[in-house]
PDB file of C-alpha atoms in Angstrom:
ATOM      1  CA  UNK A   1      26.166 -10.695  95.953  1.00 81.00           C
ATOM      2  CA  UNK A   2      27.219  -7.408  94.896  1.00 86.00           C
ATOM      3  CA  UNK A   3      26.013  -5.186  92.452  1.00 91.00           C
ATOM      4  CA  UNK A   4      25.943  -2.198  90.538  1.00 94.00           C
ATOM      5  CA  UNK A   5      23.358  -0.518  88.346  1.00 95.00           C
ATOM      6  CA  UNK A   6      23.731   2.716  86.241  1.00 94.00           C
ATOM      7  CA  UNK A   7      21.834   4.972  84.231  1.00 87.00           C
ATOM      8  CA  UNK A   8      21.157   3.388  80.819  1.00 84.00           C
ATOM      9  CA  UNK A   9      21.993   5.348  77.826  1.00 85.00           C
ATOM     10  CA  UNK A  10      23.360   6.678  75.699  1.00 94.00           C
ATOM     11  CA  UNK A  11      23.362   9.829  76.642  1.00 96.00           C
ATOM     12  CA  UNK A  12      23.597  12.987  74.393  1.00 97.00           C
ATOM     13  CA  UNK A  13      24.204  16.509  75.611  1.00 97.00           C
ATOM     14  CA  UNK A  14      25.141  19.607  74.303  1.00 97.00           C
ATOM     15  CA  UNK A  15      28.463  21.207  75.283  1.00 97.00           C
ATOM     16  CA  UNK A  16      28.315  23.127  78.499  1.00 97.00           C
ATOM     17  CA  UNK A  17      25.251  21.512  79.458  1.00 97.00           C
ATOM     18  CA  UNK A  18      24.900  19.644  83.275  1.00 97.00           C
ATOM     19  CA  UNK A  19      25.509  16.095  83.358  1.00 97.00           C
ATOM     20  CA  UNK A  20      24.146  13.266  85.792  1.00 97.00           C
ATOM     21  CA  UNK A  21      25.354  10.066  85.548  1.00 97.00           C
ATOM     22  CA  UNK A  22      22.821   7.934  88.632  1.00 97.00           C
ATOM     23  CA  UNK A  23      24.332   4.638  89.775  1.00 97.00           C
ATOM     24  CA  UNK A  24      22.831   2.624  92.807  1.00 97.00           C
ATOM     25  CA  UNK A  25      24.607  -0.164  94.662  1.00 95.00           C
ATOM     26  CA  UNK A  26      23.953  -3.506  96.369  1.00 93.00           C
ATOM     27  CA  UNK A  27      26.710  -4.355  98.759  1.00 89.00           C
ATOM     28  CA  UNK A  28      27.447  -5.726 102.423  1.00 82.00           C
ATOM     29  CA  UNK A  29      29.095  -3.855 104.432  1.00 81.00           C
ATOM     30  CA  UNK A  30      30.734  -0.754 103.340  1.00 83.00           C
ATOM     31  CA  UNK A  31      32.527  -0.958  99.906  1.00 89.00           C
ATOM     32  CA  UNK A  32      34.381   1.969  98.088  1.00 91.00           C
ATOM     33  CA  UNK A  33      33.211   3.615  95.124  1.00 94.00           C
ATOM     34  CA  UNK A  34      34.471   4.622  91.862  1.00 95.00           C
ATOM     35  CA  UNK A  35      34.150   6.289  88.519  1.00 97.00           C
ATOM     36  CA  UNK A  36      35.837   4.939  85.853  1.00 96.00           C
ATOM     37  CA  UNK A  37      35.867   6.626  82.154  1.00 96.00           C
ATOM     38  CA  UNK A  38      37.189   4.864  78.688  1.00 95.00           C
ATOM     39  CA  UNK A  39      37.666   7.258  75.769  1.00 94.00           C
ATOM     40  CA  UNK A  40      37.162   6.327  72.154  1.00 89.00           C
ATOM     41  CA  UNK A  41      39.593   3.533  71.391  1.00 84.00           C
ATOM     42  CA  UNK A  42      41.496   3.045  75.097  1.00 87.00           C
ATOM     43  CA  UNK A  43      41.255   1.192  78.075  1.00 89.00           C
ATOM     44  CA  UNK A  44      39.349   2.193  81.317  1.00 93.00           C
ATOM     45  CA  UNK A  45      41.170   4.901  83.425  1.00 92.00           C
ATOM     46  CA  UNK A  46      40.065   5.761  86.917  1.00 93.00           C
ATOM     47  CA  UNK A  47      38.201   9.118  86.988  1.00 96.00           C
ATOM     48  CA  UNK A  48      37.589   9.560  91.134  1.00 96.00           C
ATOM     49  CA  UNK A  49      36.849   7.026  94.103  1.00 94.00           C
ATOM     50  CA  UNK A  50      35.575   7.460  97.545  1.00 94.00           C
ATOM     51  CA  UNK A  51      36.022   5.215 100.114  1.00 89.00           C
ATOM     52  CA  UNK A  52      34.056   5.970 103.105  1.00 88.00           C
ATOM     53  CA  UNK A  53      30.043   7.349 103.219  1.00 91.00           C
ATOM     54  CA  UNK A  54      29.842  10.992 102.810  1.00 93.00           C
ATOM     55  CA  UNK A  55      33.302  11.152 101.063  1.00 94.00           C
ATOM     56  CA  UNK A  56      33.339  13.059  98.089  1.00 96.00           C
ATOM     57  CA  UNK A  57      35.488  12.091  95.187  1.00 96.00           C
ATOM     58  CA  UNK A  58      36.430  14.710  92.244  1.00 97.00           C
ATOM     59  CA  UNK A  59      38.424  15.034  89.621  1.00 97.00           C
ATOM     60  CA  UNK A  60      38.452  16.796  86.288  1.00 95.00           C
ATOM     61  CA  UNK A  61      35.306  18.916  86.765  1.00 97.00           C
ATOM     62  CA  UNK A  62      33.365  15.864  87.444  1.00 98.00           C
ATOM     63  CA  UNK A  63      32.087  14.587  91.147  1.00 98.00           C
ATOM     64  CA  UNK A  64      30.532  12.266  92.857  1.00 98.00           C
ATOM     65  CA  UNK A  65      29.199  12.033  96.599  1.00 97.00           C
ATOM     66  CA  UNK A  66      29.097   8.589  98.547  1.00 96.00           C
ATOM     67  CA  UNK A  67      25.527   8.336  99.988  1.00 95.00           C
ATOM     68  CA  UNK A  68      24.771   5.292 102.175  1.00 92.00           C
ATOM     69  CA  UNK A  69      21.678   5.717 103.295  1.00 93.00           C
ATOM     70  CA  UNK A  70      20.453   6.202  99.089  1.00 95.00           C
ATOM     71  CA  UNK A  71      23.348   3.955  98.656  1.00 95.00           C
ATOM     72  CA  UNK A  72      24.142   6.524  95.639  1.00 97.00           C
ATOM     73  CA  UNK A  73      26.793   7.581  93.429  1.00 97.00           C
ATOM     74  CA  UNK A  74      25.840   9.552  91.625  1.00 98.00           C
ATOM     75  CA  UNK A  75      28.235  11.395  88.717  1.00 98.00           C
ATOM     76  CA  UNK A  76      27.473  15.175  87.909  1.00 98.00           C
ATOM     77  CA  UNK A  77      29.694  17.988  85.821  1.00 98.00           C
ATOM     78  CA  UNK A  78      28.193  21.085  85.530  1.00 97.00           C
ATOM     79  CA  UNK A  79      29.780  22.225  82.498  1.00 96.00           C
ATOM     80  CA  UNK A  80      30.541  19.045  80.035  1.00 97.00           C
ATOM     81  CA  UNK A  81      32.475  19.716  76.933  1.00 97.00           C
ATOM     82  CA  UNK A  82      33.120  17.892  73.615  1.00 97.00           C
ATOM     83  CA  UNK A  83      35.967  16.408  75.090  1.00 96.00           C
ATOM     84  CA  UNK A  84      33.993  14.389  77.829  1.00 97.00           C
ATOM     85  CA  UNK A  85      32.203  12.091  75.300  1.00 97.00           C
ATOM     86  CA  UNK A  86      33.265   8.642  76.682  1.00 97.00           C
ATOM     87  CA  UNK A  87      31.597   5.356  78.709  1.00 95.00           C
ATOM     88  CA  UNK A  88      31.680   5.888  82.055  1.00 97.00           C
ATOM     89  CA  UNK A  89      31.371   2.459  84.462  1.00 96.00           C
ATOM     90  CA  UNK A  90      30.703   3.014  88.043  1.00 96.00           C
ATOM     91  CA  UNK A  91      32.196   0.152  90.175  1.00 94.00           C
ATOM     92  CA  UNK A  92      32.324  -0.673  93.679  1.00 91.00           C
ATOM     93  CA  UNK A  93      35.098  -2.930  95.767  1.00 87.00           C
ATOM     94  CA  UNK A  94      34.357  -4.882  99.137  1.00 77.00           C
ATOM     95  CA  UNK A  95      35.724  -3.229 102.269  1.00 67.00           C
ATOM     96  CA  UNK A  96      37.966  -5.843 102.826  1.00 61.00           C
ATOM     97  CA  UNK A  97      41.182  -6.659 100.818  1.00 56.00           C
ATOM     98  CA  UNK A  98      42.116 -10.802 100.255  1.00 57.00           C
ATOM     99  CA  UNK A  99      43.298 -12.865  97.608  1.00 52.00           C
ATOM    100  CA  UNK A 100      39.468 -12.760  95.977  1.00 59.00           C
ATOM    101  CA  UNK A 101      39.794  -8.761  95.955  1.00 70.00           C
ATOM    102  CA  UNK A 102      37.811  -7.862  92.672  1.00 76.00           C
ATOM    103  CA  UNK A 103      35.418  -5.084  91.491  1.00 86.00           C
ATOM    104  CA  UNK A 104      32.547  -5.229  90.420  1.00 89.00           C
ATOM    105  CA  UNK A 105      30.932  -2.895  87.552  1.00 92.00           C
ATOM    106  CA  UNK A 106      27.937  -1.279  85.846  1.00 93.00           C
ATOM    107  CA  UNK A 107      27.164  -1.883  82.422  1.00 93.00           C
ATOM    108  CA  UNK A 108      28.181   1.757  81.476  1.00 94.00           C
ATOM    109  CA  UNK A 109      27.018   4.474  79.796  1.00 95.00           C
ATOM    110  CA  UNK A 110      27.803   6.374  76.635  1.00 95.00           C
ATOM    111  CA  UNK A 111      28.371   9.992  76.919  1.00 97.00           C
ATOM    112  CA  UNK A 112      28.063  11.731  74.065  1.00 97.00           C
ATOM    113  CA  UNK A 113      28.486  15.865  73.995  1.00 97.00           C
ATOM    114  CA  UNK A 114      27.819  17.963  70.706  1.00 96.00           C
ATOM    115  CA  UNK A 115      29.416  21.563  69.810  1.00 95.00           C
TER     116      UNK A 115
ATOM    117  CA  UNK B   1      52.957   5.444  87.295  1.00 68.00           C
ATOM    118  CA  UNK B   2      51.612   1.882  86.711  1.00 67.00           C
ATOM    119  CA  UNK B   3      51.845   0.660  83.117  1.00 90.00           C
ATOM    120  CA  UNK B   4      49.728  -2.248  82.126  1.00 95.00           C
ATOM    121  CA  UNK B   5      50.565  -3.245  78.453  1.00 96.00           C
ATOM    122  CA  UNK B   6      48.748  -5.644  76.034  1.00 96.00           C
ATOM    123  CA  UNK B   7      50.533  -6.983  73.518  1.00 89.00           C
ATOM    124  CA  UNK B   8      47.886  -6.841  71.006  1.00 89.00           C
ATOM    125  CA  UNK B   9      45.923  -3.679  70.127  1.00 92.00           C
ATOM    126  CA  UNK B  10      43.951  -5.681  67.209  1.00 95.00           C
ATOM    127  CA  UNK B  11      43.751  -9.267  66.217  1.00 95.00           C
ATOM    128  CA  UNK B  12      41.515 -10.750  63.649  1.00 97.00           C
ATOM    129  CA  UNK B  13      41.421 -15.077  63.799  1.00 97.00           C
ATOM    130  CA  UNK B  14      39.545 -18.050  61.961  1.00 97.00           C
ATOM    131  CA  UNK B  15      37.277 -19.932  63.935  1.00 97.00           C
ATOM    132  CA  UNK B  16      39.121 -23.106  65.497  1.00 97.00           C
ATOM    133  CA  UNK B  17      42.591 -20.998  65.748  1.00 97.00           C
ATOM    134  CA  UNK B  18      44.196 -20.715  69.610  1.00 97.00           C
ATOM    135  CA  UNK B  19      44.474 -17.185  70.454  1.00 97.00           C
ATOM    136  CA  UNK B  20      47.159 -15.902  73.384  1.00 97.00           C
ATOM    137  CA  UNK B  21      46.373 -13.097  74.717  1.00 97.00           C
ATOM    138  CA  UNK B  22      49.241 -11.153  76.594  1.00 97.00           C
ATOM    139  CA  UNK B  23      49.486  -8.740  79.676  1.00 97.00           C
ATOM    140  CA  UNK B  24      52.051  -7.959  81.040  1.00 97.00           C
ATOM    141  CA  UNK B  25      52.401  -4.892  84.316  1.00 96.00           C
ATOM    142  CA  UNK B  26      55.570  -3.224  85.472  1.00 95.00           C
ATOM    143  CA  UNK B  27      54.176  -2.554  89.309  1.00 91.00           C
ATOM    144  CA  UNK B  28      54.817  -5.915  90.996  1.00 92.00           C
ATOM    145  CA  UNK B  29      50.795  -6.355  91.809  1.00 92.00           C
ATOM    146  CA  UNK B  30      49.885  -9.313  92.722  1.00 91.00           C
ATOM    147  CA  UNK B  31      46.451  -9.303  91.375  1.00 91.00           C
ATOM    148  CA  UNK B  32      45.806  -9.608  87.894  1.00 94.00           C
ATOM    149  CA  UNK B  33      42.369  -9.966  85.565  1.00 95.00           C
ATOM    150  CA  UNK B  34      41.133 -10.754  82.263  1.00 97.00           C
ATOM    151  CA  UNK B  35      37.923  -9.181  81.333  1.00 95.00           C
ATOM    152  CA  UNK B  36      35.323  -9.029  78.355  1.00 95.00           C
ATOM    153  CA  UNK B  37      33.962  -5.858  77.336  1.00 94.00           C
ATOM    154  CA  UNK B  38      30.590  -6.086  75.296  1.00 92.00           C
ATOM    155  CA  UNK B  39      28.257  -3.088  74.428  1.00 87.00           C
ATOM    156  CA  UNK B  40      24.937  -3.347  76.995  1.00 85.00           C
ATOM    157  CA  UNK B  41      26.564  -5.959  78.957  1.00 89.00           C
ATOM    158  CA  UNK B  42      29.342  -4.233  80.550  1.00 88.00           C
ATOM    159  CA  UNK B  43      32.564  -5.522  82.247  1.00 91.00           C
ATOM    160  CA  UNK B  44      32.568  -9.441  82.829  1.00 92.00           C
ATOM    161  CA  UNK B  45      35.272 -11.326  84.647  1.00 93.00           C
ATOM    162  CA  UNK B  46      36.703 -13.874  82.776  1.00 96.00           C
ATOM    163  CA  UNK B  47      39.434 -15.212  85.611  1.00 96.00           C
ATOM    164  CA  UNK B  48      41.723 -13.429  87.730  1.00 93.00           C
ATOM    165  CA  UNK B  49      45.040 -14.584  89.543  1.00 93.00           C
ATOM    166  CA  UNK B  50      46.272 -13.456  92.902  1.00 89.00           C
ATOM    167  CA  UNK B  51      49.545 -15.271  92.801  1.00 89.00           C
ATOM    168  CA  UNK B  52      52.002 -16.673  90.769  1.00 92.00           C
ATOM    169  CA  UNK B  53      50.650 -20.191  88.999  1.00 88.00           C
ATOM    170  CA  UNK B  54      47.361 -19.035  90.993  1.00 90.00           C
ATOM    171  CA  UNK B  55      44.477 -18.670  89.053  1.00 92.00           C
ATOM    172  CA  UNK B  56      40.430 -18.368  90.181  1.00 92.00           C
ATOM    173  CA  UNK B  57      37.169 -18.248  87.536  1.00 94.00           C
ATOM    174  CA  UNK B  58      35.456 -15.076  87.585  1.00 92.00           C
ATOM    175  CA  UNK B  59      31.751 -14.969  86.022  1.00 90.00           C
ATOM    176  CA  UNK B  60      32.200 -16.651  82.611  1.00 95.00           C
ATOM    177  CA  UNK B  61      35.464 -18.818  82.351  1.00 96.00           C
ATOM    178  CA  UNK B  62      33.608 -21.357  79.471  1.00 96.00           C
ATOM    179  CA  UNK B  63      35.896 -20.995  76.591  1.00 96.00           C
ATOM    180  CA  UNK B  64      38.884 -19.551  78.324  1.00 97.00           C
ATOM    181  CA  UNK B  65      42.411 -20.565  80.174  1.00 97.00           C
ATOM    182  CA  UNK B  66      44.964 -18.462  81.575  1.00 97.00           C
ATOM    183  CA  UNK B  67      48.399 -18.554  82.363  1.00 97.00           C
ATOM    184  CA  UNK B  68      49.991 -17.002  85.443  1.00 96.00           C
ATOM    185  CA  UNK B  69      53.959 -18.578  85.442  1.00 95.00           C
ATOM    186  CA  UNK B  70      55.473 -15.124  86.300  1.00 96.00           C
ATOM    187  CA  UNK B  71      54.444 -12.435  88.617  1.00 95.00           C
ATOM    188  CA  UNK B  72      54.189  -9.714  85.619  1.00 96.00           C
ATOM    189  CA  UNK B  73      52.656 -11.888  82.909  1.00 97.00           C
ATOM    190  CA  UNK B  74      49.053 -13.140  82.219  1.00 97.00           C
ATOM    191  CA  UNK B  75      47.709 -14.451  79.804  1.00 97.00           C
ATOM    192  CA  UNK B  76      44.406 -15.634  78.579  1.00 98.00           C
ATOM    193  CA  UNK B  77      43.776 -18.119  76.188  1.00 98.00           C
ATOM    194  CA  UNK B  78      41.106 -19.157  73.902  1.00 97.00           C
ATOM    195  CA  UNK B  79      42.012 -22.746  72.973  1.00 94.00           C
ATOM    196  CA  UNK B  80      39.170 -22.807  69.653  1.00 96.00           C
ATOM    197  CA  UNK B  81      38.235 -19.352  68.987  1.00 97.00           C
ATOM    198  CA  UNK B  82      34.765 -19.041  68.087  1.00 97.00           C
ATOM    199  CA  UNK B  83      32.649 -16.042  66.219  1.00 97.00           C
ATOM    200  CA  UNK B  84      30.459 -15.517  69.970  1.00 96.00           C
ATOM    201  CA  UNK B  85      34.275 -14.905  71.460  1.00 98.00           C
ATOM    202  CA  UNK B  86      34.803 -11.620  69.270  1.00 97.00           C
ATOM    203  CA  UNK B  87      34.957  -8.866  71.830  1.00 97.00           C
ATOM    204  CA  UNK B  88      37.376  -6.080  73.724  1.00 95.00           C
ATOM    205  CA  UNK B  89      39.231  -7.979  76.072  1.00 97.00           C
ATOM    206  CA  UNK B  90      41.083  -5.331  78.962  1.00 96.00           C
ATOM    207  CA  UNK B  91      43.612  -6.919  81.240  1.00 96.00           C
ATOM    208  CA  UNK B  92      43.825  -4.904  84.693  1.00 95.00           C
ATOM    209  CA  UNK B  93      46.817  -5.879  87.878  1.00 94.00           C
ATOM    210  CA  UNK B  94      46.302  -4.474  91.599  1.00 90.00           C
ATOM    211  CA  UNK B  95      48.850  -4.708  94.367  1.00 87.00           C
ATOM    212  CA  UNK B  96      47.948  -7.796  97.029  1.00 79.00           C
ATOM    213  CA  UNK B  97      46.382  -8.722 100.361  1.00 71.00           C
ATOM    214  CA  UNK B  98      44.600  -5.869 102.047  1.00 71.00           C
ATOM    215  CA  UNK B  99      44.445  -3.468  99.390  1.00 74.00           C
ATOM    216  CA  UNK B 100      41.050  -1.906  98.624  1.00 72.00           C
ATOM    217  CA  UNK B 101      41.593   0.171  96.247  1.00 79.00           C
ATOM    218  CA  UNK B 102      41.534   0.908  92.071  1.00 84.00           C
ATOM    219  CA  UNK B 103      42.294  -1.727  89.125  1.00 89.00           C
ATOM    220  CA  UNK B 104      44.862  -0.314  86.740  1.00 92.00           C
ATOM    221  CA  UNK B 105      43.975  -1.317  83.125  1.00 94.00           C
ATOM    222  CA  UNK B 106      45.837  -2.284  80.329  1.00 95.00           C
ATOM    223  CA  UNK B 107      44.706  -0.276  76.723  1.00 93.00           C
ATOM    224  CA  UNK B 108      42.603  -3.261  75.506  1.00 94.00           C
ATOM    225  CA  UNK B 109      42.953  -6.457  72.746  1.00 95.00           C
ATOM    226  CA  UNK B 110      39.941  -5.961  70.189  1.00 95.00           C
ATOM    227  CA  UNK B 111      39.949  -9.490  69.024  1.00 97.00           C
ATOM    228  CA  UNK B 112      37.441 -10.425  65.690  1.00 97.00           C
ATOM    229  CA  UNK B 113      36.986 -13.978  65.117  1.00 97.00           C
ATOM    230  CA  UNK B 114      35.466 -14.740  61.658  1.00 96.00           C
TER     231      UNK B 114
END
């Protein structure tokens, strides 16, 4: 079945340092892609998608490049700040909508960024 | 934009108590989901519906029911609480057939069972 694994963490940065967030994916056919983020206290809210390979999905600062032949992706910033510090899930959906349509997710990982 | 509310922010039960768990969407989505949220073990489906009174188990349904009897309500159900079923529970709704894309989550239910 499908899967998703991400970069354990937790993760601790300073601010303005580079971030890279790896996740890897195990899926048939060709599924989109996305980043989700939940801050402190909130639900999860969808940070950028791509649905085709070599799409690149950005928002915020933050991207993330579909790669099907690593089948990779991978989150980066270049410049995090304090206000980043949140668990990011990668997740990936099948290619095909139906009445079983789900996602399925990473375990997460913990961002934390430091003044 | 889509709003997915949960009536519950916090909730602390006693073991044995039945616990409702609301969600409720605005969007007219057909899909809707109950998950658990537990640090190291990610997102895990609890059950999902894509219909009205339509309801499928996801990857760990032991413990739980839901109820699907209109198109913008679902709710999950624990019918004894017990102290393994403390967790963050996040509703999420997407529209229907053929759609591909994002789930739209609710804020979360933090439930503590003592």
């Amino acid at each position: 079945g499908d899967s998703v694994t991400q970069m354990e963490g937790p993760v601790t940065l300073s601010e303005e340092a580079f971030l890279t967030i790896n996740c890897t994916y195990t899926a048939t056919g060709y599924p989109s892609l996305f980043w989700y983020v939940q801050y402190p206290g909130e639900g999860l809210q969808l940070l950028l998608k791509a649905t085709k390979a070599d799409d690149k999905g950005s928002n915020k600062g933050f991207e993330a490049t579909y790669r099907k032949e690593t089948t990779s992706f991978h989150l980066e910033k270049g410049s995090v700040q304090v206000s980043d510090s949140a668990v990011y899930f990668c997740a990936l959906s099948p290619n095909s909508g139906g009445s079983n349509y789900k996602l399925t997710f990473g375990k997460g990982t913990l961002l934390t960024v430091n003044p | 934009d889509v709003k997915v509310t949960q009536s519950s922010r916090y909730l602390v039960k006693r073991t044995g108590e039945k616990v409702f768990l609301e969600c409720v969407q605005d969007m007219d989505h057909e899909n809707m989901f109950w998950y658990r949220q537990d640090p190291g073990l990610g997102l895990r489906l609890i059950y999902f519906s894509y219909d009205v009174k339509m309801k499928e188990k996801g990857d760990i349904p032991e413990g739980y029911s839901v109820s699907r009897e209109k198109k913008e309500r679902f709710s999950l159900i624990l019918e004894s609480a017990s102290t393994n079923q403390t967790s963050m529970y996040l509703c999420a709704s997407s529209p229907g057939a053929g759609y591909t894309g994002e789930l739209f989550f609710g804020e979360g239910s933090r439930l503590t069972v003592l």
